[in-house]
Amino acid sequence: MNDQARTLWHGRFAAGPAEAMMAYTASLAYDQRLAQDDIQGSRAHARGLERAGLFTAQELSAVLSGLDQVAMELASGEFAFEPSDEDIHTAIERRLTELVGDPGAKIHTGRSRNDQVATAMRLWTRRALAEVASDVLSLQQVLLDRAVEAGDAYLPGYTHLQRAQPVLLAHQLAAHAWALSRDVDRLLDCRRRADVSPLGAGALAGTSLPLDPAGTAADLGFAAPFANSLDVTSDRDFVAEALFATAMVGIHLSRMGEEVVLWTSEEFGFMTLDDAFATGSSMMPQKKNPDIAELARGRAGRLIGNLTGLLATLKGLPLAYNRDLQEDKEPLFDSVDQIRLAVGALAGLLASARFNTGAMAAAADAPALAATDLAEILVTDGLPFRAAHAVVGSLVRRSLDEGVPLPDLAAADPQLGERTRAVFVPGAAAARRSSPGGGGPGPVRVQLDALRRRLADDRARLAAL
Ligand code: ARG
């Protein structure tokens, strides 16, 4: 390529860019996704130039209608990219200048692609984080609805993946919803820090021209303008935070995915997927597989990779802008796309799945799951817990060794006695988890009310953005 007259920097160069240089450095293939944000930034910048007396009213209106035309061409797919368009910012300025002439050639006054790209990225990130948060809220609503619907159904709670104590199914479903509510909080918190306008920072140091960053910040609806031009053009901590917040959602989804994988196995048999949210096998006609759940688990790795990759890129970068920073885009776009797909697919899977509460109850009614309750009866009698634990522990061992059911051994035990039959009644152990925040019906009812309020509050926070 020897198209030197076309680059943004051609004046300084005797020769045009090499094809290999452009091929390696261009970001147009992916940063096209910033097009509408870049145009929004250019509109605000143009209005700022007019307020500063650097654009006449006519120039401003020429530029604004030129930008409308560019936006239309980009949206409709008519926009013709040139080989010299190394990124979306270059392409838009080039086309604007073709359309409106000199006023277009003035749009970059007091501006650099360094503040320009940071502005577009912050606009994009601000919007994307709210969209992800809204998707996560929809998934939480599915969990809440299914929890309410589950009523007093119960299943074994597990630690170390060994049956531990029974809990309500609603408690288990709500546990995931609470984790997601912290994710929503993180997404919105991160959005707040992204909500700063870089426009007016120039390449790194501001400008000698009378620009007003506060004015363009207000025009773009940013909460504040930057405080330091070096900082705002060179830091991508807001992108790293967005990658962490989305990776954390992904990790939460991976844990839900793992549970779905376990529960839909014949070994557990706790859950049956709707056909629309399951896959078959190309060879084994009987198979019904939980691929969504596996990908929710597997793709979390990619989200973590996007985060760690960007952190590695940022580490050790000297002030201010370095081209390394162009590496912020693909991981961010990918993580946002992937998390939104995962949340949507998992919400559909969970909304349509059937819970096999009979199998859950059968597993939870195994007498051993009431062992802690037996010990707690002795504690109520005044025995120190450690002693009570030992009494019940030896009954459990005898039950296993001698093949005598634990309820019979407990009933025959002088300290425990016939009164303990009650804790082995199906469902009784689940119902006994009565402490605040615990897994029985009383605290779960309170908890679901709190969760419902939390979702309403978060929806209101999103609506107020
Ligand atoms: N495409 C570039 C990026 O994403 C735009 C900024 C280029 N600035 C520069 N000085 N080369 O970072």
Tab-separated table of C-alpha atoms and ligand atoms in Angstrom:
chain	number	residue	atom	x	y	z
A	1	MET	CA	0.000	0.000	0.000
A	2	ASN	CA	1.230	3.493	-0.713
A	3	ASP	CA	-1.732	5.540	0.145
A	4	GLN	CA	0.149	8.048	2.248
A	5	ALA	CA	-2.114	11.003	1.576
A	6	ARG	CA	-4.903	9.174	3.353
A	7	THR	CA	-3.411	8.502	6.787
A	8	LEU	CA	-4.181	10.906	9.611
A	9	TRP	CA	-0.473	11.572	9.970
A	10	HIS	CA	0.667	11.767	6.319
A	11	GLY	CA	2.273	15.207	6.643
A	12	ARG	CA	5.143	13.945	8.730
A	13	PHE	CA	5.871	10.900	6.532
A	14	ALA	CA	7.641	10.687	3.202
A	15	ALA	CA	6.282	7.217	2.519
A	16	GLY	CA	2.938	5.568	3.132
A	17	PRO	CA	2.313	2.692	5.486
A	18	ALA	CA	3.370	-0.838	4.634
A	19	GLU	CA	0.625	-3.350	4.170
A	20	ALA	CA	2.073	-5.591	6.886
A	21	MET	CA	2.113	-2.637	9.275
A	22	MET	CA	-1.531	-1.841	8.610
A	23	ALA	CA	-2.537	-5.493	8.775
A	24	TYR	CA	-0.931	-5.862	12.168
A	25	THR	CA	-1.960	-2.597	13.758
A	26	ALA	CA	-5.462	-2.037	12.390
A	27	SER	CA	-8.355	-2.501	14.790
A	28	LEU	CA	-11.216	-1.679	12.452
A	29	ALA	CA	-12.398	-5.277	12.265
A	30	TYR	CA	-13.523	-5.123	15.874
A	31	ASP	CA	-13.673	-1.494	16.924
A	32	GLN	CA	-16.504	-0.861	14.448
A	33	ARG	CA	-18.645	-1.708	17.432
A	34	LEU	CA	-17.717	1.693	18.836
A	35	ALA	CA	-19.119	3.511	15.784
A	36	GLN	CA	-22.240	5.014	17.350
A	37	ASP	CA	-20.338	5.947	20.520
A	38	ASP	CA	-17.574	7.552	18.489
A	39	ILE	CA	-20.136	9.604	16.583
A	40	GLN	CA	-21.817	10.642	19.823
A	41	GLY	CA	-18.403	11.766	21.089
A	42	SER	CA	-17.760	13.691	17.871
A	43	ARG	CA	-21.102	15.452	18.108
A	44	ALA	CA	-20.317	16.576	21.650
A	45	HIS	CA	-16.811	17.616	20.637
A	46	ALA	CA	-18.172	19.623	17.678
A	47	ARG	CA	-20.638	21.436	19.928
A	48	GLY	CA	-17.793	22.105	22.351
A	49	LEU	CA	-15.696	23.589	19.515
A	50	GLU	CA	-18.575	25.876	18.638
A	51	ARG	CA	-18.988	27.011	22.247
A	52	ALA	CA	-15.238	27.688	22.324
A	53	GLY	CA	-15.502	29.840	19.203
A	54	LEU	CA	-13.482	27.360	17.127
A	55	PHE	CA	-16.454	26.410	14.922
A	56	THR	CA	-18.955	28.813	13.397
A	57	ALA	CA	-22.627	27.929	13.696
A	58	GLN	CA	-22.545	26.931	10.020
A	59	GLU	CA	-19.526	24.683	10.488
A	60	LEU	CA	-21.194	23.031	13.456
A	61	SER	CA	-24.368	22.368	11.568
A	62	ALA	CA	-22.429	21.005	8.565
A	63	VAL	CA	-20.507	18.654	10.851
A	64	LEU	CA	-23.606	17.526	12.732
A	65	SER	CA	-25.513	16.721	9.564
A	66	GLY	CA	-22.409	15.050	8.121
A	67	LEU	CA	-22.200	12.895	11.248
A	68	ASP	CA	-25.898	12.020	10.886
A	69	GLN	CA	-25.164	10.873	7.345
A	70	VAL	CA	-22.140	8.832	8.504
A	71	ALA	CA	-24.228	7.263	11.284
A	72	MET	CA	-26.907	6.363	8.786
A	73	GLU	CA	-24.396	4.827	6.362
A	74	LEU	CA	-22.813	2.809	9.161
A	75	ALA	CA	-26.145	1.605	10.520
A	76	SER	CA	-27.447	0.580	7.101
A	77	GLY	CA	-24.210	-1.116	6.095
A	78	GLU	CA	-23.694	1.233	3.124
A	79	PHE	CA	-20.585	2.755	4.658
A	80	ALA	CA	-17.636	2.008	2.378
A	81	PHE	CA	-14.463	1.369	4.362
A	82	GLU	CA	-11.087	2.158	2.781
A	83	PRO	CA	-7.888	0.148	3.209
A	84	SER	CA	-6.382	3.158	4.977
A	85	ASP	CA	-9.088	3.147	7.683
A	86	GLU	CA	-7.014	1.721	10.508
A	87	ASP	CA	-9.722	2.116	13.082
A	88	ILE	CA	-13.303	3.309	13.323
A	89	HIS	CA	-12.234	6.787	14.442
A	90	THR	CA	-10.115	7.225	11.309
A	91	ALA	CA	-12.878	5.906	9.093
A	92	ILE	CA	-15.511	8.240	10.518
A	93	GLU	CA	-13.309	11.341	10.281
A	94	ARG	CA	-12.313	10.431	6.721
A	95	ARG	CA	-15.903	9.966	5.604
A	96	LEU	CA	-17.089	13.093	7.409
A	97	THR	CA	-14.452	15.131	5.613
A	98	GLU	CA	-15.427	13.616	2.263
A	99	LEU	CA	-19.013	14.606	2.935
A	100	VAL	CA	-18.642	18.124	4.366
A	101	GLY	CA	-15.110	19.246	3.419
A	102	ASP	CA	-13.279	21.776	5.614
A	103	PRO	CA	-15.531	21.634	8.693
A	104	GLY	CA	-14.850	17.889	8.718
A	105	ALA	CA	-11.139	18.550	8.541
A	106	LYS	CA	-11.547	20.721	11.656
A	107	ILE	CA	-13.291	18.091	13.802
A	108	HIS	CA	-10.048	16.836	15.298
A	109	THR	CA	-9.201	20.302	16.669
A	110	GLY	CA	-7.955	19.930	20.240
A	111	ARG	CA	-8.717	16.218	20.125
A	112	SER	CA	-6.591	13.107	19.817
A	113	ARG	CA	-7.637	9.559	19.152
A	114	ASN	CA	-6.362	8.953	22.661
A	115	ASP	CA	-9.126	10.921	24.365
A	116	GLN	CA	-11.497	9.987	21.560
A	117	VAL	CA	-11.098	6.234	21.954
A	118	ALA	CA	-11.217	6.434	25.738
A	119	THR	CA	-14.464	8.397	25.451
A	120	ALA	CA	-16.030	5.873	23.095
A	121	MET	CA	-14.897	2.980	25.281
A	122	ARG	CA	-16.365	4.560	28.395
A	123	LEU	CA	-19.664	5.256	26.655
A	124	TRP	CA	-19.777	1.671	25.397
A	125	THR	CA	-18.804	0.163	28.736
A	126	ARG	CA	-21.279	2.290	30.668
A	127	ARG	CA	-24.121	1.045	28.484
A	128	ALA	CA	-22.931	-2.573	28.341
A	129	LEU	CA	-22.620	-2.873	32.110
A	130	ALA	CA	-26.213	-1.718	32.567
A	131	GLU	CA	-27.368	-4.196	29.918
A	132	VAL	CA	-25.518	-7.075	31.578
A	133	ALA	CA	-26.953	-6.060	34.967
A	134	SER	CA	-30.457	-6.044	33.504
A	135	ASP	CA	-29.940	-9.516	32.013
A	136	VAL	CA	-28.639	-10.811	35.341
A	137	LEU	CA	-31.746	-9.400	37.032
A	138	SER	CA	-33.924	-11.407	34.644
A	139	LEU	CA	-32.070	-14.565	35.598
A	140	GLN	CA	-32.490	-13.729	39.282
A	141	GLN	CA	-36.211	-13.315	38.691
A	142	VAL	CA	-36.343	-16.832	37.200
A	143	LEU	CA	-34.563	-18.184	40.284
A	144	LEU	CA	-36.958	-16.320	42.567
A	145	ASP	CA	-40.041	-17.497	40.658
A	146	ARG	CA	-38.854	-21.094	40.748
A	147	ALA	CA	-38.029	-20.762	44.440
A	148	VAL	CA	-41.535	-19.497	45.222
A	149	GLU	CA	-43.042	-22.252	43.107
A	150	ALA	CA	-40.914	-24.874	44.899
A	151	GLY	CA	-42.820	-24.226	48.138
A	152	ASP	CA	-41.670	-26.591	50.865
A	153	ALA	CA	-39.913	-29.055	48.523
A	154	TYR	CA	-36.575	-30.050	50.014
A	155	LEU	CA	-33.399	-31.814	49.036
A	156	PRO	CA	-30.123	-32.724	50.669
A	157	GLY	CA	-27.773	-29.812	51.108
A	158	TYR	CA	-24.195	-30.899	50.414
A	159	THR	CA	-20.756	-30.101	51.708
A	160	HIS	CA	-17.768	-31.729	50.048
A	161	LEU	CA	-20.479	-33.029	47.691
A	162	GLN	CA	-21.501	-35.421	50.488
A	163	ARG	CA	-25.068	-35.303	51.770
A	164	ALA	CA	-25.059	-33.020	54.791
A	165	GLN	CA	-28.357	-31.551	56.002
A	166	PRO	CA	-31.684	-31.096	54.225
A	167	VAL	CA	-32.646	-27.649	52.965
A	168	LEU	CA	-35.565	-26.302	50.987
A	169	LEU	CA	-35.126	-26.288	47.225
A	170	ALA	CA	-36.135	-22.621	47.437
A	171	HIS	CA	-33.143	-22.005	49.722
A	172	GLN	CA	-30.763	-23.584	47.229
A	173	LEU	CA	-32.193	-21.608	44.290
A	174	ALA	CA	-32.155	-18.368	46.256
A	175	ALA	CA	-28.503	-18.929	47.187
A	176	HIS	CA	-27.590	-18.484	43.531
A	177	ALA	CA	-29.833	-15.453	43.236
A	178	TRP	CA	-28.099	-13.756	46.178
A	179	ALA	CA	-24.684	-14.316	44.604
A	180	LEU	CA	-25.992	-12.705	41.431
A	181	SER	CA	-27.292	-9.723	43.373
A	182	ARG	CA	-23.719	-8.976	44.444
A	183	ASP	CA	-22.760	-9.206	40.775
A	184	VAL	CA	-25.408	-6.646	39.871
A	185	ASP	CA	-24.010	-4.410	42.580
A	186	ARG	CA	-20.482	-4.845	41.216
A	187	LEU	CA	-21.581	-4.160	37.641
A	188	LEU	CA	-23.284	-0.935	38.675
A	189	ASP	CA	-20.421	0.076	40.916
A	190	CYS	CA	-17.968	-0.451	38.087
A	191	ARG	CA	-20.276	1.512	35.784
A	192	ARG	CA	-20.067	4.428	38.212
A	193	ARG	CA	-16.271	4.538	37.903
A	194	ALA	CA	-16.487	4.244	34.106
A	195	ASP	CA	-18.822	7.235	34.087
A	196	VAL	CA	-16.094	9.861	33.577
A	197	SER	CA	-15.523	11.819	30.382
A	198	PRO	CA	-12.009	11.811	28.860
A	199	LEU	CA	-12.931	14.273	26.120
A	200	GLY	CA	-10.691	17.342	26.182
A	201	ALA	CA	-7.658	15.448	27.475
A	202	GLY	CA	-6.165	15.537	23.986
A	203	ALA	CA	-3.297	13.168	23.290
A	204	LEU	CA	-2.033	13.290	26.862
A	205	ALA	CA	-1.709	16.816	28.151
A	206	GLY	CA	-4.814	18.832	27.273
A	207	THR	CA	-4.626	21.618	24.722
A	208	SER	CA	-3.708	25.270	24.270
A	209	LEU	CA	-7.201	25.831	22.836
A	210	PRO	CA	-10.033	27.037	25.087
A	211	LEU	CA	-11.875	23.714	25.319
A	212	ASP	CA	-14.213	22.955	28.210
A	213	PRO	CA	-14.115	19.276	29.262
A	214	ALA	CA	-16.938	19.841	31.757
A	215	GLY	CA	-19.192	21.054	28.959
A	216	THR	CA	-18.607	18.011	26.755
A	217	ALA	CA	-18.882	15.714	29.782
A	218	ALA	CA	-22.334	17.166	30.515
A	219	ASP	CA	-23.283	16.934	26.835
A	220	LEU	CA	-22.437	13.209	26.854
A	221	GLY	CA	-24.283	12.628	30.113
A	222	PHE	CA	-21.121	11.650	31.966
A	223	ALA	CA	-21.190	12.156	35.726
A	224	ALA	CA	-17.931	14.142	35.632
A	225	PRO	CA	-15.038	15.205	33.424
A	226	PHE	CA	-11.553	13.745	33.985
A	227	ALA	CA	-9.272	15.268	36.601
A	228	ASN	CA	-5.967	14.364	34.947
A	229	SER	CA	-5.391	14.103	31.210
A	230	LEU	CA	-2.466	11.653	31.550
A	231	ASP	CA	-4.503	9.350	33.750
A	232	VAL	CA	-7.689	9.328	31.733
A	233	THR	CA	-6.022	8.700	28.372
A	234	SER	CA	-3.834	5.895	29.672
A	235	ASP	CA	-5.771	3.910	32.249
A	236	ARG	CA	-8.106	1.101	31.404
A	237	ASP	CA	-8.874	0.067	34.943
A	238	PHE	CA	-12.560	0.540	34.137
A	239	VAL	CA	-12.226	-2.129	31.440
A	240	ALA	CA	-10.371	-4.486	33.775
A	241	GLU	CA	-13.087	-3.974	36.383
A	242	ALA	CA	-15.790	-4.670	33.827
A	243	LEU	CA	-13.922	-7.850	32.889
A	244	PHE	CA	-13.735	-8.861	36.539
A	245	ALA	CA	-17.414	-8.128	37.142
A	246	THR	CA	-18.421	-10.167	34.082
A	247	ALA	CA	-15.965	-12.971	34.932
A	248	MET	CA	-17.463	-13.141	38.410
A	249	VAL	CA	-20.943	-13.485	36.917
A	250	GLY	CA	-19.463	-16.201	34.707
A	251	ILE	CA	-18.028	-17.984	37.712
A	252	HIS	CA	-21.397	-17.867	39.448
A	253	LEU	CA	-23.035	-19.237	36.315
A	254	SER	CA	-20.420	-21.973	36.156
A	255	ARG	CA	-21.355	-23.097	39.660
A	256	MET	CA	-25.022	-23.174	38.689
A	257	GLY	CA	-24.032	-25.031	35.540
A	258	GLU	CA	-22.148	-27.629	37.528
A	259	GLU	CA	-25.200	-28.162	39.713
A	260	VAL	CA	-27.399	-28.628	36.650
A	261	VAL	CA	-24.915	-31.159	35.273
A	262	LEU	CA	-25.035	-33.106	38.536
A	263	TRP	CA	-28.777	-32.828	39.059
A	264	THR	CA	-29.674	-33.955	35.541
A	265	SER	CA	-27.450	-37.038	35.808
A	266	GLU	CA	-29.269	-40.311	36.346
A	267	GLU	CA	-27.261	-40.701	39.541
A	268	PHE	CA	-28.897	-37.623	41.081
A	269	GLY	CA	-32.081	-37.487	39.024
A	270	PHE	CA	-33.119	-34.208	40.657
A	271	MET	CA	-33.827	-32.284	37.479
A	272	THR	CA	-35.111	-32.915	33.963
A	273	LEU	CA	-34.345	-30.428	31.229
A	274	ASP	CA	-36.927	-29.248	28.776
A	275	ASP	CA	-36.168	-30.658	25.320
A	276	ALA	CA	-35.673	-27.153	23.930
A	277	PHE	CA	-32.818	-26.541	26.360
A	278	ALA	CA	-31.064	-29.910	26.029
A	279	THR	CA	-29.030	-31.545	23.294
A	280	GLY	CA	-28.826	-35.071	21.963
A	281	SER	CA	-25.979	-37.291	20.916
A	282	SER	CA	-25.008	-37.906	17.308
A	283	MET	CA	-24.363	-41.564	18.087
A	284	MET	CA	-26.167	-42.608	21.253
A	285	PRO	CA	-29.908	-42.324	20.675
A	286	GLN	CA	-30.836	-42.354	24.357
A	287	LYS	CA	-28.744	-39.311	25.381
A	288	LYS	CA	-30.101	-36.001	26.613
A	289	ASN	CA	-27.264	-33.703	27.497
A	290	PRO	CA	-27.012	-30.467	29.508
A	291	ASP	CA	-24.721	-28.648	27.063
A	292	ILE	CA	-25.810	-25.164	28.140
A	293	ALA	CA	-24.806	-25.956	31.701
A	294	GLU	CA	-21.467	-27.380	30.575
A	295	LEU	CA	-20.705	-24.336	28.452
A	296	ALA	CA	-21.681	-22.039	31.308
A	297	ARG	CA	-19.068	-23.943	33.288
A	298	GLY	CA	-16.497	-24.125	30.499
A	299	ARG	CA	-16.763	-20.641	29.088
A	300	ALA	CA	-16.071	-19.122	32.474
A	301	GLY	CA	-12.464	-20.017	31.655
A	302	ARG	CA	-12.570	-17.686	28.687
A	303	LEU	CA	-13.943	-14.836	30.790
A	304	ILE	CA	-11.144	-15.319	33.302
A	305	GLY	CA	-8.687	-15.355	30.391
A	306	ASN	CA	-10.046	-12.068	29.076
A	307	LEU	CA	-9.501	-10.489	32.491
A	308	THR	CA	-6.021	-11.846	33.100
A	309	GLY	CA	-4.991	-11.061	29.515
A	310	LEU	CA	-5.887	-7.403	29.894
A	311	LEU	CA	-4.277	-7.153	33.321
A	312	ALA	CA	-1.067	-8.473	31.765
A	313	THR	CA	-1.353	-5.905	28.968
A	314	LEU	CA	-1.778	-3.044	31.426
A	315	LYS	CA	0.974	-4.082	33.776
A	316	GLY	CA	4.079	-1.896	33.534
A	317	LEU	CA	2.734	0.477	30.874
A	318	PRO	CA	4.382	3.866	31.270
A	319	LEU	CA	2.259	6.997	31.138
A	320	ALA	CA	0.474	7.963	29.029
A	321	TYR	CA	-1.163	6.381	25.947
A	322	ASN	CA	0.530	3.324	24.444
A	323	ARG	CA	-0.778	1.359	21.545
A	324	ASP	CA	-0.940	-1.672	23.827
A	325	LEU	CA	-4.171	-0.136	25.064
A	326	GLN	CA	-5.875	-1.067	21.823
A	327	GLU	CA	-5.889	-4.587	23.294
A	328	ASP	CA	-8.689	-3.569	25.643
A	329	LYS	CA	-11.442	-3.990	23.084
A	330	GLU	CA	-11.642	-7.612	22.036
A	331	PRO	CA	-11.690	-9.039	25.552
A	332	LEU	CA	-14.317	-6.539	26.669
A	333	PHE	CA	-16.607	-7.108	23.697
A	334	ASP	CA	-16.162	-10.859	24.009
A	335	SER	CA	-16.830	-11.005	27.736
A	336	VAL	CA	-19.945	-8.859	27.443
A	337	ASP	CA	-21.263	-10.907	24.502
A	338	GLN	CA	-20.520	-14.209	26.156
A	339	ILE	CA	-21.989	-13.352	29.511
A	340	ARG	CA	-25.193	-12.076	27.950
A	341	LEU	CA	-25.568	-15.270	25.910
A	342	ALA	CA	-24.851	-17.428	28.947
A	343	VAL	CA	-27.288	-15.581	31.201
A	344	GLY	CA	-30.050	-15.821	28.598
A	345	ALA	CA	-29.503	-19.516	27.923
A	346	LEU	CA	-29.301	-20.440	31.590
A	347	ALA	CA	-32.425	-18.402	32.387
A	348	GLY	CA	-34.322	-20.324	29.710
A	349	LEU	CA	-32.971	-23.629	30.945
A	350	LEU	CA	-33.937	-22.937	34.550
A	351	ALA	CA	-37.346	-21.505	33.711
A	352	SER	CA	-38.303	-24.589	31.728
A	353	ALA	CA	-36.657	-27.423	33.686
A	354	ARG	CA	-38.626	-29.822	35.877
A	355	PHE	CA	-37.513	-30.398	39.449
A	356	ASN	CA	-37.984	-33.993	40.530
A	357	THR	CA	-38.935	-33.204	44.093
A	358	GLY	CA	-39.732	-36.843	44.853
A	359	ALA	CA	-36.141	-37.883	44.159
A	360	MET	CA	-34.859	-34.892	46.115
A	361	ALA	CA	-37.023	-35.776	49.128
A	362	ALA	CA	-36.069	-39.445	48.985
A	363	ALA	CA	-32.390	-38.493	49.099
A	364	ALA	CA	-32.927	-35.942	51.875
A	365	ASP	CA	-34.973	-38.314	54.031
A	366	ALA	CA	-32.028	-40.678	54.490
A	367	PRO	CA	-31.850	-40.950	58.305
A	368	ALA	CA	-28.203	-39.930	58.481
A	369	LEU	CA	-29.139	-36.393	57.416
A	370	ALA	CA	-30.952	-35.988	60.741
A	371	ALA	CA	-27.810	-36.825	62.743
A	372	THR	CA	-27.089	-33.179	63.569
A	373	ASP	CA	-30.665	-32.750	64.765
A	374	LEU	CA	-30.259	-35.734	67.112
A	375	ALA	CA	-27.167	-34.135	68.579
A	376	GLU	CA	-29.049	-30.845	68.951
A	377	ILE	CA	-31.806	-32.623	70.935
A	378	LEU	CA	-29.146	-33.739	73.416
A	379	VAL	CA	-27.782	-30.181	73.521
A	380	THR	CA	-31.264	-28.975	74.436
A	381	ASP	CA	-31.145	-31.483	77.311
A	382	GLY	CA	-27.967	-29.767	78.528
A	383	LEU	CA	-25.272	-32.033	77.095
A	384	PRO	CA	-22.183	-30.220	75.744
A	385	PHE	CA	-22.304	-30.325	71.940
A	386	ARG	CA	-19.013	-32.244	71.656
A	387	ALA	CA	-20.394	-35.010	73.898
A	388	ALA	CA	-23.686	-35.065	71.989
A	389	HIS	CA	-21.763	-35.304	68.712
A	390	ALA	CA	-19.887	-38.347	70.052
A	391	VAL	CA	-23.089	-40.083	71.231
A	392	VAL	CA	-24.770	-39.703	67.852
A	393	GLY	CA	-21.556	-40.467	65.991
A	394	SER	CA	-21.255	-43.825	67.690
A	395	LEU	CA	-24.907	-44.616	66.836
A	396	VAL	CA	-24.189	-43.809	63.179
A	397	ARG	CA	-21.184	-46.102	63.260
A	398	ARG	CA	-23.189	-48.910	64.893
A	399	SER	CA	-25.966	-48.445	62.358
A	400	LEU	CA	-23.452	-48.870	59.531
A	401	ASP	CA	-21.618	-51.776	61.161
A	402	GLU	CA	-24.665	-53.706	62.343
A	403	GLY	CA	-27.085	-52.778	59.588
A	404	VAL	CA	-29.670	-51.508	62.093
A	405	PRO	CA	-31.569	-48.376	60.993
A	406	LEU	CA	-30.421	-45.232	62.786
A	407	PRO	CA	-33.982	-44.311	63.925
A	408	ASP	CA	-34.286	-47.658	65.748
A	409	LEU	CA	-30.927	-47.265	67.449
A	410	ALA	CA	-31.826	-43.714	68.484
A	411	ALA	CA	-35.199	-44.798	69.841
A	412	ALA	CA	-33.512	-47.535	71.877
A	413	ASP	CA	-30.817	-45.198	73.205
A	414	PRO	CA	-31.473	-44.168	76.842
A	415	GLN	CA	-30.491	-40.515	76.264
A	416	LEU	CA	-32.324	-40.104	72.944
A	417	GLY	CA	-35.346	-42.394	73.172
A	418	GLU	CA	-38.652	-42.704	71.336
A	419	ARG	CA	-39.132	-38.918	71.156
A	420	THR	CA	-36.460	-38.834	68.436
A	421	ARG	CA	-38.724	-40.669	65.973
A	422	ALA	CA	-40.130	-37.255	65.100
A	423	VAL	CA	-36.893	-35.999	63.505
A	424	PHE	CA	-36.923	-38.917	61.048
A	425	VAL	CA	-40.426	-38.202	59.779
A	426	PRO	CA	-40.028	-37.328	56.062
A	427	GLY	CA	-39.414	-33.626	55.668
A	428	ALA	CA	-39.054	-32.999	59.393
A	429	ALA	CA	-35.328	-32.338	59.294
A	430	ALA	CA	-35.704	-29.747	56.511
A	431	ALA	CA	-38.482	-28.041	58.465
A	432	ARG	CA	-36.266	-27.856	61.558
A	433	ARG	CA	-33.756	-25.469	59.952
A	434	SER	CA	-35.430	-22.498	61.576
A	435	SER	CA	-32.634	-20.031	62.410
A	436	PRO	CA	-32.493	-16.717	60.515
A	437	GLY	CA	-31.079	-17.145	57.015
A	438	GLY	CA	-31.319	-20.914	57.387
A	439	GLY	CA	-32.756	-23.485	55.017
A	440	GLY	CA	-36.174	-24.262	56.564
A	441	PRO	CA	-39.593	-22.850	55.597
A	442	GLY	CA	-39.742	-20.018	58.154
A	443	PRO	CA	-36.453	-18.268	57.339
A	444	VAL	CA	-36.827	-19.026	53.634
A	445	ARG	CA	-40.138	-17.173	53.522
A	446	VAL	CA	-38.458	-14.128	55.097
A	447	GLN	CA	-35.527	-14.509	52.752
A	448	LEU	CA	-37.634	-14.676	49.599
A	449	ASP	CA	-39.403	-11.470	50.621
A	450	ALA	CA	-36.020	-9.803	51.067
A	451	LEU	CA	-34.865	-11.112	47.707
A	452	ARG	CA	-38.011	-9.821	46.042
A	453	ARG	CA	-37.357	-6.374	47.549
A	454	ARG	CA	-33.728	-6.524	46.501
A	455	LEU	CA	-34.692	-7.226	42.891
A	456	ALA	CA	-37.179	-4.355	42.922
A	457	ASP	CA	-34.526	-2.003	44.336
A	458	ASP	CA	-31.985	-3.061	41.732
A	459	ARG	CA	-34.518	-2.646	38.954
A	460	ALA	CA	-35.177	0.875	40.244
A	461	ARG	CA	-31.437	1.601	40.320
A	462	LEU	CA	-31.152	0.501	36.698
A	463	ALA	CA	-34.177	2.492	35.618
A	464	ALA	CA	-32.721	5.614	37.246
A	465	LEU	CA	-29.468	5.470	35.221
B	1	ARG	N1	-7.318	2.321	17.758
B	1	ARG	C1	-6.581	2.965	18.796
B	1	ARG	C2	-6.900	2.334	20.146
B	1	ARG	O1	-7.840	1.631	20.230
B	1	ARG	C3	-6.952	4.407	18.817
B	1	ARG	C4	-5.929	5.266	19.428
B	1	ARG	C5	-4.738	5.377	18.523
B	1	ARG	N2	-3.848	6.358	19.032
B	1	ARG	C6	-2.610	6.420	18.645
B	1	ARG	N3	-1.881	7.322	19.194
B	1	ARG	N4	-2.112	5.619	17.738
B	1	ARG	O2	-6.225	2.512	21.097
